[in-house]
Amino acid sequence: MPRATRVSRLTGLLASVLLLTATAVACGSADSGSDSASAGSTGSSASAGAYPVTIAHKYGSTTIKSEPKRIVTVGLTDQDAVLALGKVPVGTTEWLGGYQGAIGPWAQDKLGSAAAPTVLKDTGTGPQVEKIAALRPDLILAVYGGLTKAQYESLSKFAPVVAQPKEYNDYGVPWQQQTEEIGQALGKADEAKTLVSGVEAEFAAAKKANPEFAKATAVMATPYQGVFVYGSQDPRSRLLSDLGFSLPKDLDKVIGDQFGAQISKERYDLLDQDVAVWIAPDTTTSVTKLHSDPIYGDLNVVKQGREVYIKETSDYGNAVSLSTVLSIPYVLDRLVPQLAAAVDGKTATKVEQPAS
């Protein structure tokens, strides 16, 4: 996905996410990234007795008989959990663009001296089956994803596939479950639980230091074709709820079973919370444009200075959109001070942008 303008990038992202759940498998021809011949699992071995392991998902269950050595991530954020557990995928699926191997700066140190994974590109037609097969995977991860049954069956012909969990919307699995399921698949269940506990401890510390979060409401949105709000099962909204904030009461009723949806001006009440977090093209002209809307500009959240703006194409914005076991600590260092300034009860307090 090109990293040019915010409009083309976000449009591509939303189209990819929505179409992936509705289209059949199609073999693509996009360019791949680095040669993956030397990429692959480089970390410690699986725990004794970890295999065989069976993992349930939307299309039944998948049994992994032995420790995988050549892992391909079709799930759009699954690579971070793999890297956190000491393995390097031979192939990743690009979501954001601009990162070698589809590995963000918050995860680069986990790559070590290994070759960057080959980057596969889903442009809305589904996984690149032929390119995935050429990588000779012995495990395909699609935990944070939206595989159709046909796509799952096609990929399963040449490697075990762990698809998205059935109990959540597509692209709705919590980062905790994502990490733990991938830990099971890699034979590192205990290590995955330890990683999850470590990040949850960071959330707990932030909540303890900011008790006002638990008394406040918050919403996550983006000015995409008007206003697009993220639902409770989207990882961006979960950042807020995991920090203690309550989401708008009617949020999921309005957006249905999707990860998010456009809202009409009649439902701008969803934005009038104790804090509104905007993932925006920039932190200047986007603000001016939103405030020029007479309905939004008249809301208390605007008049009382309770907005947080995150530049969508920045590393910070990308980390917020990914929300993984590796990106979340990076996000909390930047987001928590902004949220604290927004809900401190003082209209004059300015919500500052992170230094980096």
mmCIF file of C-alpha atoms in Angstrom:
data_model
loop_
_atom_site.group_PDB
_atom_site.id
_atom_site.type_symbol
_atom_site.label_atom_id
_atom_site.label_comp_id
_atom_site.label_asym_id
_atom_site.label_seq_id
_atom_site.Cartn_x
_atom_site.Cartn_y
_atom_site.Cartn_z
ATOM 1 C CA MET A 1 0.000 0.000 0.000
ATOM 2 C CA PRO A 2 1.567 3.331 -1.005
ATOM 3 C CA ARG A 3 2.603 5.720 1.706
ATOM 4 C CA ALA A 4 1.806 8.850 -0.241
ATOM 5 C CA THR A 5 -1.288 10.759 0.832
ATOM 6 C CA ARG A 6 -3.468 9.994 3.807
ATOM 7 C CA VAL A 7 -6.563 9.713 1.615
ATOM 8 C CA SER A 8 -5.166 7.064 -0.721
ATOM 9 C CA ARG A 9 -3.583 5.162 2.152
ATOM 10 C CA LEU A 10 -6.625 5.098 4.400
ATOM 11 C CA THR A 11 -8.970 4.405 1.509
ATOM 12 C CA GLY A 12 -6.789 1.452 0.538
ATOM 13 C CA LEU A 13 -6.709 0.197 4.114
ATOM 14 C CA LEU A 14 -10.468 0.315 4.592
ATOM 15 C CA ALA A 15 -11.124 -1.184 1.175
ATOM 16 C CA SER A 16 -8.691 -3.988 1.903
ATOM 17 C CA VAL A 17 -10.217 -4.777 5.265
ATOM 18 C CA LEU A 18 -13.776 -4.729 3.982
ATOM 19 C CA LEU A 19 -13.178 -6.547 0.728
ATOM 20 C CA LEU A 20 -10.998 -9.231 2.252
ATOM 21 C CA THR A 21 -14.008 -10.524 4.136
ATOM 22 C CA ALA A 22 -16.198 -10.622 1.029
ATOM 23 C CA THR A 23 -14.060 -11.767 -1.861
ATOM 24 C CA ALA A 24 -12.743 -15.119 -2.985
ATOM 25 C CA VAL A 25 -9.070 -15.973 -3.167
ATOM 26 C CA ALA A 26 -7.224 -14.261 -5.970
ATOM 27 C CA CYS A 27 -3.559 -14.669 -6.759
ATOM 28 C CA GLY A 28 -1.760 -11.317 -6.880
ATOM 29 C CA SER A 29 1.353 -10.119 -8.611
ATOM 30 C CA ALA A 30 2.567 -7.357 -6.277
ATOM 31 C CA ASP A 31 6.270 -6.935 -5.654
ATOM 32 C CA SER A 32 7.691 -8.777 -2.687
ATOM 33 C CA GLY A 33 10.172 -7.469 -0.189
ATOM 34 C CA SER A 34 13.534 -8.895 0.804
ATOM 35 C CA ASP A 35 14.696 -12.340 -0.216
ATOM 36 C CA SER A 36 13.489 -14.584 2.572
ATOM 37 C CA ALA A 37 15.916 -17.416 1.951
ATOM 38 C CA SER A 38 17.716 -16.712 5.190
ATOM 39 C CA ALA A 39 14.683 -15.461 7.073
ATOM 40 C CA GLY A 40 12.712 -17.654 9.378
ATOM 41 C CA SER A 41 12.570 -18.785 12.962
ATOM 42 C CA THR A 42 15.736 -17.731 14.738
ATOM 43 C CA GLY A 43 14.657 -17.681 18.370
ATOM 44 C CA SER A 44 14.548 -20.240 21.113
ATOM 45 C CA SER A 45 12.824 -23.546 20.618
ATOM 46 C CA ALA A 46 9.310 -24.423 21.675
ATOM 47 C CA SER A 47 8.543 -25.682 25.147
ATOM 48 C CA ALA A 48 8.813 -29.407 25.748
ATOM 49 C CA GLY A 49 5.521 -31.176 25.105
ATOM 50 C CA ALA A 50 4.041 -28.221 23.241
ATOM 51 C CA TYR A 51 3.090 -30.326 20.198
ATOM 52 C CA PRO A 52 0.802 -31.404 18.797
ATOM 53 C CA VAL A 53 -1.426 -28.412 19.564
ATOM 54 C CA THR A 54 -4.935 -27.741 18.274
ATOM 55 C CA ILE A 55 -6.278 -24.188 17.977
ATOM 56 C CA ALA A 56 -9.971 -23.442 17.398
ATOM 57 C CA HIS A 57 -11.007 -20.664 15.019
ATOM 58 C CA LYS A 58 -13.847 -19.399 12.834
ATOM 59 C CA TYR A 59 -13.660 -22.327 10.411
ATOM 60 C CA GLY A 60 -13.164 -25.158 12.881
ATOM 61 C CA SER A 61 -9.774 -26.014 14.300
ATOM 62 C CA THR A 62 -6.204 -26.493 13.133
ATOM 63 C CA THR A 63 -3.680 -28.970 14.514
ATOM 64 C CA ILE A 64 0.010 -28.082 14.376
ATOM 65 C CA LYS A 65 2.058 -31.253 14.732
ATOM 66 C CA SER A 66 5.542 -29.834 15.280
ATOM 67 C CA GLU A 67 7.395 -26.582 15.823
ATOM 68 C CA PRO A 68 7.035 -24.366 12.720
ATOM 69 C CA LYS A 69 10.186 -23.063 11.105
ATOM 70 C CA ARG A 70 8.777 -21.085 8.162
ATOM 71 C CA ILE A 71 5.937 -18.845 9.285
ATOM 72 C CA VAL A 72 3.873 -16.589 7.031
ATOM 73 C CA THR A 73 1.601 -13.987 8.603
ATOM 74 C CA VAL A 74 -1.556 -13.261 6.648
ATOM 75 C CA GLY A 75 -3.136 -11.593 9.664
ATOM 76 C CA LEU A 76 -2.302 -7.945 9.289
ATOM 77 C CA THR A 77 -0.624 -7.503 12.682
ATOM 78 C CA ASP A 78 0.359 -11.074 13.547
ATOM 79 C CA GLN A 79 4.040 -10.477 12.781
ATOM 80 C CA ASP A 80 4.505 -8.452 15.975
ATOM 81 C CA ALA A 81 3.426 -11.331 18.202
ATOM 82 C CA VAL A 82 5.690 -13.709 16.255
ATOM 83 C CA LEU A 83 8.647 -11.340 16.684
ATOM 84 C CA ALA A 84 7.876 -10.782 20.355
ATOM 85 C CA LEU A 85 8.085 -14.541 20.846
ATOM 86 C CA GLY A 86 11.537 -14.713 19.303
ATOM 87 C CA LYS A 87 10.667 -15.890 15.801
ATOM 88 C CA VAL A 88 11.067 -14.128 12.449
ATOM 89 C CA PRO A 89 8.432 -14.830 9.775
ATOM 90 C CA VAL A 90 9.544 -15.658 6.244
ATOM 91 C CA GLY A 91 6.611 -13.616 4.958
ATOM 92 C CA THR A 92 4.399 -10.822 6.260
ATOM 93 C CA THR A 93 1.366 -9.031 4.841
ATOM 94 C CA GLU A 94 1.685 -5.292 4.312
ATOM 95 C CA TRP A 95 -0.909 -3.021 5.835
ATOM 96 C CA LEU A 96 0.699 0.351 6.355
ATOM 97 C CA GLY A 97 3.554 0.422 3.870
ATOM 98 C CA GLY A 98 6.884 2.139 4.327
ATOM 99 C CA TYR A 99 8.421 -0.386 6.722
ATOM 100 C CA GLN A 100 10.962 -2.949 5.591
ATOM 101 C CA GLY A 101 9.502 -6.384 6.079
ATOM 102 C CA ALA A 102 6.281 -4.734 7.342
ATOM 103 C CA ILE A 103 8.018 -4.356 10.708
ATOM 104 C CA GLY A 104 7.490 -1.074 12.540
ATOM 105 C CA PRO A 105 10.149 0.790 14.542
ATOM 106 C CA TRP A 106 8.695 -0.523 17.816
ATOM 107 C CA ALA A 107 9.585 -4.061 16.672
ATOM 108 C CA GLN A 108 12.789 -3.553 14.695
ATOM 109 C CA ASP A 109 15.075 -4.688 17.511
ATOM 110 C CA LYS A 110 13.289 -8.055 17.525
ATOM 111 C CA LEU A 111 14.469 -8.697 13.971
ATOM 112 C CA GLY A 112 18.088 -8.771 15.100
ATOM 113 C CA SER A 113 20.466 -9.872 12.352
ATOM 114 C CA ALA A 114 17.852 -11.943 10.514
ATOM 115 C CA ALA A 115 16.797 -11.078 6.981
ATOM 116 C CA ALA A 116 13.632 -9.024 6.733
ATOM 117 C CA PRO A 117 10.570 -11.075 5.746
ATOM 118 C CA THR A 118 9.200 -11.076 2.229
ATOM 119 C CA VAL A 119 6.319 -8.610 2.093
ATOM 120 C CA LEU A 120 3.043 -9.772 0.578
ATOM 121 C CA LYS A 121 0.394 -7.275 -0.472
ATOM 122 C CA ASP A 122 -3.342 -7.673 -0.111
ATOM 123 C CA THR A 123 -4.998 -5.040 -2.287
ATOM 124 C CA GLY A 124 -8.508 -6.190 -1.464
ATOM 125 C CA THR A 125 -8.585 -9.413 -3.461
ATOM 126 C CA GLY A 126 -7.355 -11.672 -0.686
ATOM 127 C CA PRO A 127 -4.045 -13.339 0.167
ATOM 128 C CA GLN A 128 -1.491 -13.871 -2.617
ATOM 129 C CA VAL A 129 -1.782 -17.645 -2.591
ATOM 130 C CA GLU A 130 0.913 -18.396 -5.163
ATOM 131 C CA LYS A 131 3.457 -16.128 -3.475
ATOM 132 C CA ILE A 132 2.644 -17.608 -0.082
ATOM 133 C CA ALA A 133 3.059 -21.129 -1.435
ATOM 134 C CA ALA A 134 6.417 -20.170 -2.947
ATOM 135 C CA LEU A 135 7.681 -19.294 0.548
ATOM 136 C CA ARG A 136 7.160 -22.954 1.564
ATOM 137 C CA PRO A 137 5.489 -22.142 4.889
ATOM 138 C CA ASP A 138 4.833 -24.756 7.548
ATOM 139 C CA LEU A 139 2.441 -22.399 9.368
ATOM 140 C CA ILE A 140 0.165 -19.582 8.155
ATOM 141 C CA LEU A 141 -1.196 -17.178 10.756
ATOM 142 C CA ALA A 142 -4.373 -15.190 10.055
ATOM 143 C CA VAL A 143 -5.441 -14.449 13.626
ATOM 144 C CA TYR A 144 -5.929 -10.710 13.191
ATOM 145 C CA GLY A 145 -7.663 -10.993 9.858
ATOM 146 C CA GLY A 146 -10.802 -11.688 7.933
ATOM 147 C CA LEU A 147 -10.245 -14.776 5.800
ATOM 148 C CA THR A 148 -13.276 -16.106 3.979
ATOM 149 C CA LYS A 149 -13.897 -19.834 4.158
ATOM 150 C CA ALA A 150 -12.743 -20.221 0.552
ATOM 151 C CA GLN A 151 -9.516 -18.381 1.301
ATOM 152 C CA TYR A 152 -8.936 -20.486 4.404
ATOM 153 C CA GLU A 153 -9.480 -23.718 2.481
ATOM 154 C CA SER A 154 -7.192 -22.602 -0.344
ATOM 155 C CA LEU A 155 -4.329 -21.740 2.010
ATOM 156 C CA SER A 156 -4.866 -24.917 4.047
ATOM 157 C CA LYS A 157 -3.931 -27.039 1.036
ATOM 158 C CA PHE A 158 -0.221 -26.448 1.621
ATOM 159 C CA ALA A 159 0.166 -25.503 5.311
ATOM 160 C CA PRO A 160 -1.754 -25.422 8.608
ATOM 161 C CA VAL A 161 -3.729 -22.167 8.868
ATOM 162 C CA VAL A 162 -4.833 -20.515 12.123
ATOM 163 C CA ALA A 163 -7.728 -18.265 11.108
ATOM 164 C CA GLN A 164 -9.468 -15.515 13.076
ATOM 165 C CA PRO A 165 -11.396 -16.520 16.244
ATOM 166 C CA LYS A 166 -15.103 -17.091 15.756
ATOM 167 C CA GLU A 167 -16.194 -15.246 18.894
ATOM 168 C CA TYR A 168 -15.140 -11.834 17.562
ATOM 169 C CA ASN A 169 -15.850 -9.761 14.483
ATOM 170 C CA ASP A 170 -13.286 -10.132 11.702
ATOM 171 C CA TYR A 171 -10.322 -7.919 12.628
ATOM 172 C CA GLY A 172 -11.710 -7.809 16.154
ATOM 173 C CA VAL A 173 -9.556 -10.211 18.171
ATOM 174 C CA PRO A 174 -8.048 -8.548 21.267
ATOM 175 C CA TRP A 175 -4.268 -8.234 21.229
ATOM 176 C CA GLN A 176 -4.104 -10.431 24.345
ATOM 177 C CA GLN A 177 -5.860 -13.384 22.686
ATOM 178 C CA GLN A 178 -3.948 -12.810 19.459
ATOM 179 C CA THR A 179 -0.635 -13.025 21.321
ATOM 180 C CA GLU A 180 -1.640 -16.092 23.325
ATOM 181 C CA GLU A 181 -3.002 -18.000 20.317
ATOM 182 C CA ILE A 182 0.162 -17.304 18.367
ATOM 183 C CA GLY A 183 2.125 -18.376 21.443
ATOM 184 C CA GLN A 184 0.294 -21.700 21.389
ATOM 185 C CA ALA A 185 1.004 -22.105 17.680
ATOM 186 C CA LEU A 186 4.719 -21.441 18.223
ATOM 187 C CA GLY A 187 4.940 -23.740 21.251
ATOM 188 C CA LYS A 188 5.496 -20.796 23.584
ATOM 189 C CA ALA A 189 2.230 -20.507 25.467
ATOM 190 C CA ASP A 190 3.803 -19.570 28.803
ATOM 191 C CA GLU A 191 6.083 -17.000 27.217
ATOM 192 C CA ALA A 192 3.085 -15.427 25.463
ATOM 193 C CA LYS A 193 1.182 -15.144 28.746
ATOM 194 C CA THR A 194 4.193 -13.435 30.316
ATOM 195 C CA LEU A 195 4.325 -10.929 27.462
ATOM 196 C CA VAL A 196 0.618 -10.178 27.837
ATOM 197 C CA SER A 197 0.966 -9.740 31.590
ATOM 198 C CA GLY A 198 3.810 -7.288 31.065
ATOM 199 C CA VAL A 199 1.790 -5.036 28.770
ATOM 200 C CA GLU A 200 -1.298 -5.313 30.972
ATOM 201 C CA ALA A 201 0.874 -4.125 33.867
ATOM 202 C CA GLU A 202 1.667 -0.996 31.837
ATOM 203 C CA PHE A 203 -2.055 -0.357 31.362
ATOM 204 C CA ALA A 204 -2.620 -0.864 35.097
ATOM 205 C CA ALA A 205 0.147 1.582 35.961
ATOM 206 C CA ALA A 206 -1.299 4.205 33.621
ATOM 207 C CA LYS A 207 -4.771 3.745 35.113
ATOM 208 C CA LYS A 208 -3.432 4.038 38.643
ATOM 209 C CA ALA A 209 -1.561 7.217 37.782
ATOM 210 C CA ASN A 210 -4.649 8.683 36.076
ATOM 211 C CA PRO A 211 -7.752 7.711 38.098
ATOM 212 C CA GLU A 212 -9.807 10.302 36.208
ATOM 213 C CA PHE A 213 -9.750 7.998 33.173
ATOM 214 C CA ALA A 214 -12.161 5.602 34.891
ATOM 215 C CA LYS A 215 -14.678 8.436 35.337
ATOM 216 C CA ALA A 216 -14.547 9.583 31.718
ATOM 217 C CA THR A 217 -15.986 8.597 28.347
ATOM 218 C CA ALA A 218 -13.977 8.510 25.145
ATOM 219 C CA VAL A 219 -14.335 7.776 21.441
ATOM 220 C CA MET A 220 -11.837 7.004 18.677
ATOM 221 C CA ALA A 221 -12.570 8.406 15.211
ATOM 222 C CA THR A 222 -11.046 9.469 11.912
ATOM 223 C CA PRO A 223 -12.199 12.097 9.363
ATOM 224 C CA TYR A 224 -12.536 9.530 6.581
ATOM 225 C CA GLN A 225 -15.229 10.490 4.050
ATOM 226 C CA GLY A 226 -16.878 12.547 6.753
ATOM 227 C CA VAL A 227 -16.583 10.937 10.167
ATOM 228 C CA PHE A 228 -15.694 7.293 10.772
ATOM 229 C CA VAL A 229 -15.907 5.953 14.341
ATOM 230 C CA TYR A 230 -14.300 2.751 15.611
ATOM 231 C CA GLY A 231 -16.396 0.188 17.506
ATOM 232 C CA SER A 232 -15.702 -1.510 20.800
ATOM 233 C CA GLN A 233 -14.105 -4.545 19.152
ATOM 234 C CA ASP A 234 -11.599 -2.472 17.193
ATOM 235 C CA PRO A 235 -8.116 -2.444 18.757
ATOM 236 C CA ARG A 236 -7.983 1.346 18.627
ATOM 237 C CA SER A 237 -11.076 1.641 20.796
ATOM 238 C CA ARG A 238 -9.744 -1.073 23.083
ATOM 239 C CA LEU A 239 -6.761 1.155 23.843
ATOM 240 C CA LEU A 240 -9.212 3.545 25.466
ATOM 241 C CA SER A 241 -11.282 0.959 27.309
ATOM 242 C CA ASP A 242 -8.134 -0.803 28.545
ATOM 243 C CA LEU A 243 -7.062 2.525 30.056
ATOM 244 C CA GLY A 244 -10.317 2.715 31.983
ATOM 245 C CA PHE A 245 -12.415 4.929 29.713
ATOM 246 C CA SER A 246 -16.034 4.085 28.912
ATOM 247 C CA LEU A 247 -17.002 4.068 25.234
ATOM 248 C CA PRO A 248 -20.197 5.784 23.990
ATOM 249 C CA LYS A 249 -23.283 3.895 25.084
ATOM 250 C CA ASP A 250 -24.829 3.480 21.621
ATOM 251 C CA LEU A 251 -21.561 2.993 19.735
ATOM 252 C CA ASP A 252 -21.958 -0.640 18.694
ATOM 253 C CA LYS A 253 -25.678 -0.222 18.116
ATOM 254 C CA VAL A 254 -24.915 2.435 15.527
ATOM 255 C CA ILE A 255 -22.083 0.643 13.696
ATOM 256 C CA GLY A 256 -23.450 -2.912 13.849
ATOM 257 C CA ASP A 257 -21.098 -5.882 13.691
ATOM 258 C CA GLN A 258 -18.321 -4.020 11.877
ATOM 259 C CA PHE A 259 -15.009 -2.760 13.250
ATOM 260 C CA GLY A 260 -16.270 0.761 12.603
ATOM 261 C CA ALA A 261 -18.524 2.827 10.374
ATOM 262 C CA GLN A 262 -19.280 6.271 9.003
ATOM 263 C CA ILE A 263 -21.792 8.197 11.059
ATOM 264 C CA SER A 264 -24.233 10.878 9.957
ATOM 265 C CA LYS A 265 -24.245 14.349 11.454
ATOM 266 C CA GLU A 266 -27.376 13.342 13.327
ATOM 267 C CA ARG A 267 -25.164 11.009 15.378
ATOM 268 C CA TYR A 268 -22.368 13.440 16.152
ATOM 269 C CA ASP A 269 -23.501 13.052 19.749
ATOM 270 C CA LEU A 270 -21.246 9.984 19.731
ATOM 271 C CA LEU A 271 -18.309 12.376 19.409
ATOM 272 C CA ASP A 272 -19.312 14.593 22.324
ATOM 273 C CA GLN A 273 -17.518 12.581 24.991
ATOM 274 C CA ASP A 274 -15.106 13.580 27.743
ATOM 275 C CA VAL A 275 -12.383 13.078 25.149
ATOM 276 C CA ALA A 276 -12.440 12.520 21.391
ATOM 277 C CA VAL A 277 -9.329 10.932 19.883
ATOM 278 C CA TRP A 278 -8.851 11.671 16.198
ATOM 279 C CA ILE A 279 -6.537 9.734 13.896
ATOM 280 C CA ALA A 280 -6.172 12.453 11.284
ATOM 281 C CA PRO A 281 -4.166 13.280 8.148
ATOM 282 C CA ASP A 282 -2.340 15.969 10.101
ATOM 283 C CA THR A 283 -2.647 17.939 13.319
ATOM 284 C CA THR A 284 -3.266 21.370 11.782
ATOM 285 C CA THR A 285 -5.499 21.572 8.713
ATOM 286 C CA SER A 286 -7.528 18.534 9.822
ATOM 287 C CA VAL A 287 -8.367 20.336 13.059
ATOM 288 C CA THR A 288 -9.406 23.479 11.221
ATOM 289 C CA LYS A 289 -11.618 21.525 8.834
ATOM 290 C CA LEU A 290 -13.341 19.593 11.611
ATOM 291 C CA HIS A 291 -13.908 22.717 13.696
ATOM 292 C CA SER A 292 -15.395 24.528 10.706
ATOM 293 C CA ASP A 293 -18.307 22.094 10.736
ATOM 294 C CA PRO A 294 -21.020 24.020 12.610
ATOM 295 C CA ILE A 295 -22.395 20.902 14.282
ATOM 296 C CA TYR A 296 -19.118 19.358 15.400
ATOM 297 C CA GLY A 297 -17.562 22.733 16.207
ATOM 298 C CA ASP A 298 -20.373 23.488 18.624
ATOM 299 C CA LEU A 299 -19.907 20.344 20.704
ATOM 300 C CA ASN A 300 -18.556 20.665 24.246
ATOM 301 C CA VAL A 301 -15.673 18.332 23.451
ATOM 302 C CA VAL A 302 -14.411 21.026 21.059
ATOM 303 C CA LYS A 303 -15.308 24.131 23.058
ATOM 304 C CA GLN A 304 -13.678 22.717 26.198
ATOM 305 C CA GLY A 305 -10.486 21.578 24.447
ATOM 306 C CA ARG A 306 -10.928 17.863 25.088
ATOM 307 C CA GLU A 307 -9.666 16.545 21.745
ATOM 308 C CA VAL A 308 -6.578 14.448 21.050
ATOM 309 C CA TYR A 309 -5.113 14.456 17.548
ATOM 310 C CA ILE A 310 -2.770 11.760 16.234
ATOM 311 C CA LYS A 311 -1.134 12.141 12.840
ATOM 312 C CA GLU A 312 -2.253 9.075 10.948
ATOM 313 C CA THR A 313 0.866 8.555 8.831
ATOM 314 C CA SER A 314 3.341 9.036 11.680
ATOM 315 C CA ASP A 315 4.979 6.107 13.444
ATOM 316 C CA TYR A 316 2.752 6.982 16.405
ATOM 317 C CA GLY A 317 -0.380 6.876 14.252
ATOM 318 C CA ASN A 318 0.677 3.587 12.697
ATOM 319 C CA ALA A 319 1.357 2.086 16.119
ATOM 320 C CA VAL A 320 -2.118 3.115 17.309
ATOM 321 C CA SER A 321 -3.738 1.471 14.294
ATOM 322 C CA LEU A 322 -1.796 -1.760 14.799
ATOM 323 C CA SER A 323 -2.213 -2.070 18.599
ATOM 324 C CA THR A 324 -0.067 -5.138 19.199
ATOM 325 C CA VAL A 325 1.897 -6.555 22.099
ATOM 326 C CA LEU A 326 4.939 -4.662 20.775
ATOM 327 C CA SER A 327 3.347 -1.409 19.570
ATOM 328 C CA ILE A 328 1.156 -0.730 22.611
ATOM 329 C CA PRO A 329 3.984 0.266 25.012
ATOM 330 C CA TYR A 330 5.211 2.651 22.297
ATOM 331 C CA VAL A 331 1.682 4.094 22.080
ATOM 332 C CA LEU A 332 1.123 4.432 25.821
ATOM 333 C CA ASP A 333 4.237 6.562 26.225
ATOM 334 C CA ARG A 334 2.638 9.087 23.857
ATOM 335 C CA LEU A 335 -1.120 8.675 24.261
ATOM 336 C CA VAL A 336 -1.435 8.683 28.048
ATOM 337 C CA PRO A 337 -0.015 12.223 28.511
ATOM 338 C CA GLN A 338 -2.343 13.513 25.786
ATOM 339 C CA LEU A 339 -5.395 11.888 27.378
ATOM 340 C CA ALA A 340 -4.418 13.202 30.819
ATOM 341 C CA ALA A 341 -4.237 16.746 29.453
ATOM 342 C CA ALA A 342 -7.602 16.366 27.710
ATOM 343 C CA VAL A 343 -9.508 15.253 30.805
ATOM 344 C CA ASP A 344 -7.825 17.339 33.499
ATOM 345 C CA GLY A 345 -10.899 19.565 33.810
ATOM 346 C CA LYS A 346 -9.038 22.702 32.708
ATOM 347 C CA THR A 347 -10.163 24.167 29.409
ATOM 348 C CA ALA A 348 -6.912 26.109 29.069
ATOM 349 C CA THR A 349 -4.743 22.990 29.130
ATOM 350 C CA LYS A 350 -3.295 22.349 25.708
ATOM 351 C CA VAL A 351 -3.031 18.772 24.447
ATOM 352 C CA GLU A 352 0.535 18.685 23.199
ATOM 353 C CA GLN A 353 1.846 16.552 20.370
ATOM 354 C CA PRO A 354 4.508 13.947 21.274
ATOM 355 C CA ALA A 355 8.083 15.032 20.629
ATOM 356 C CA SER A 356 8.559 12.022 18.349
#
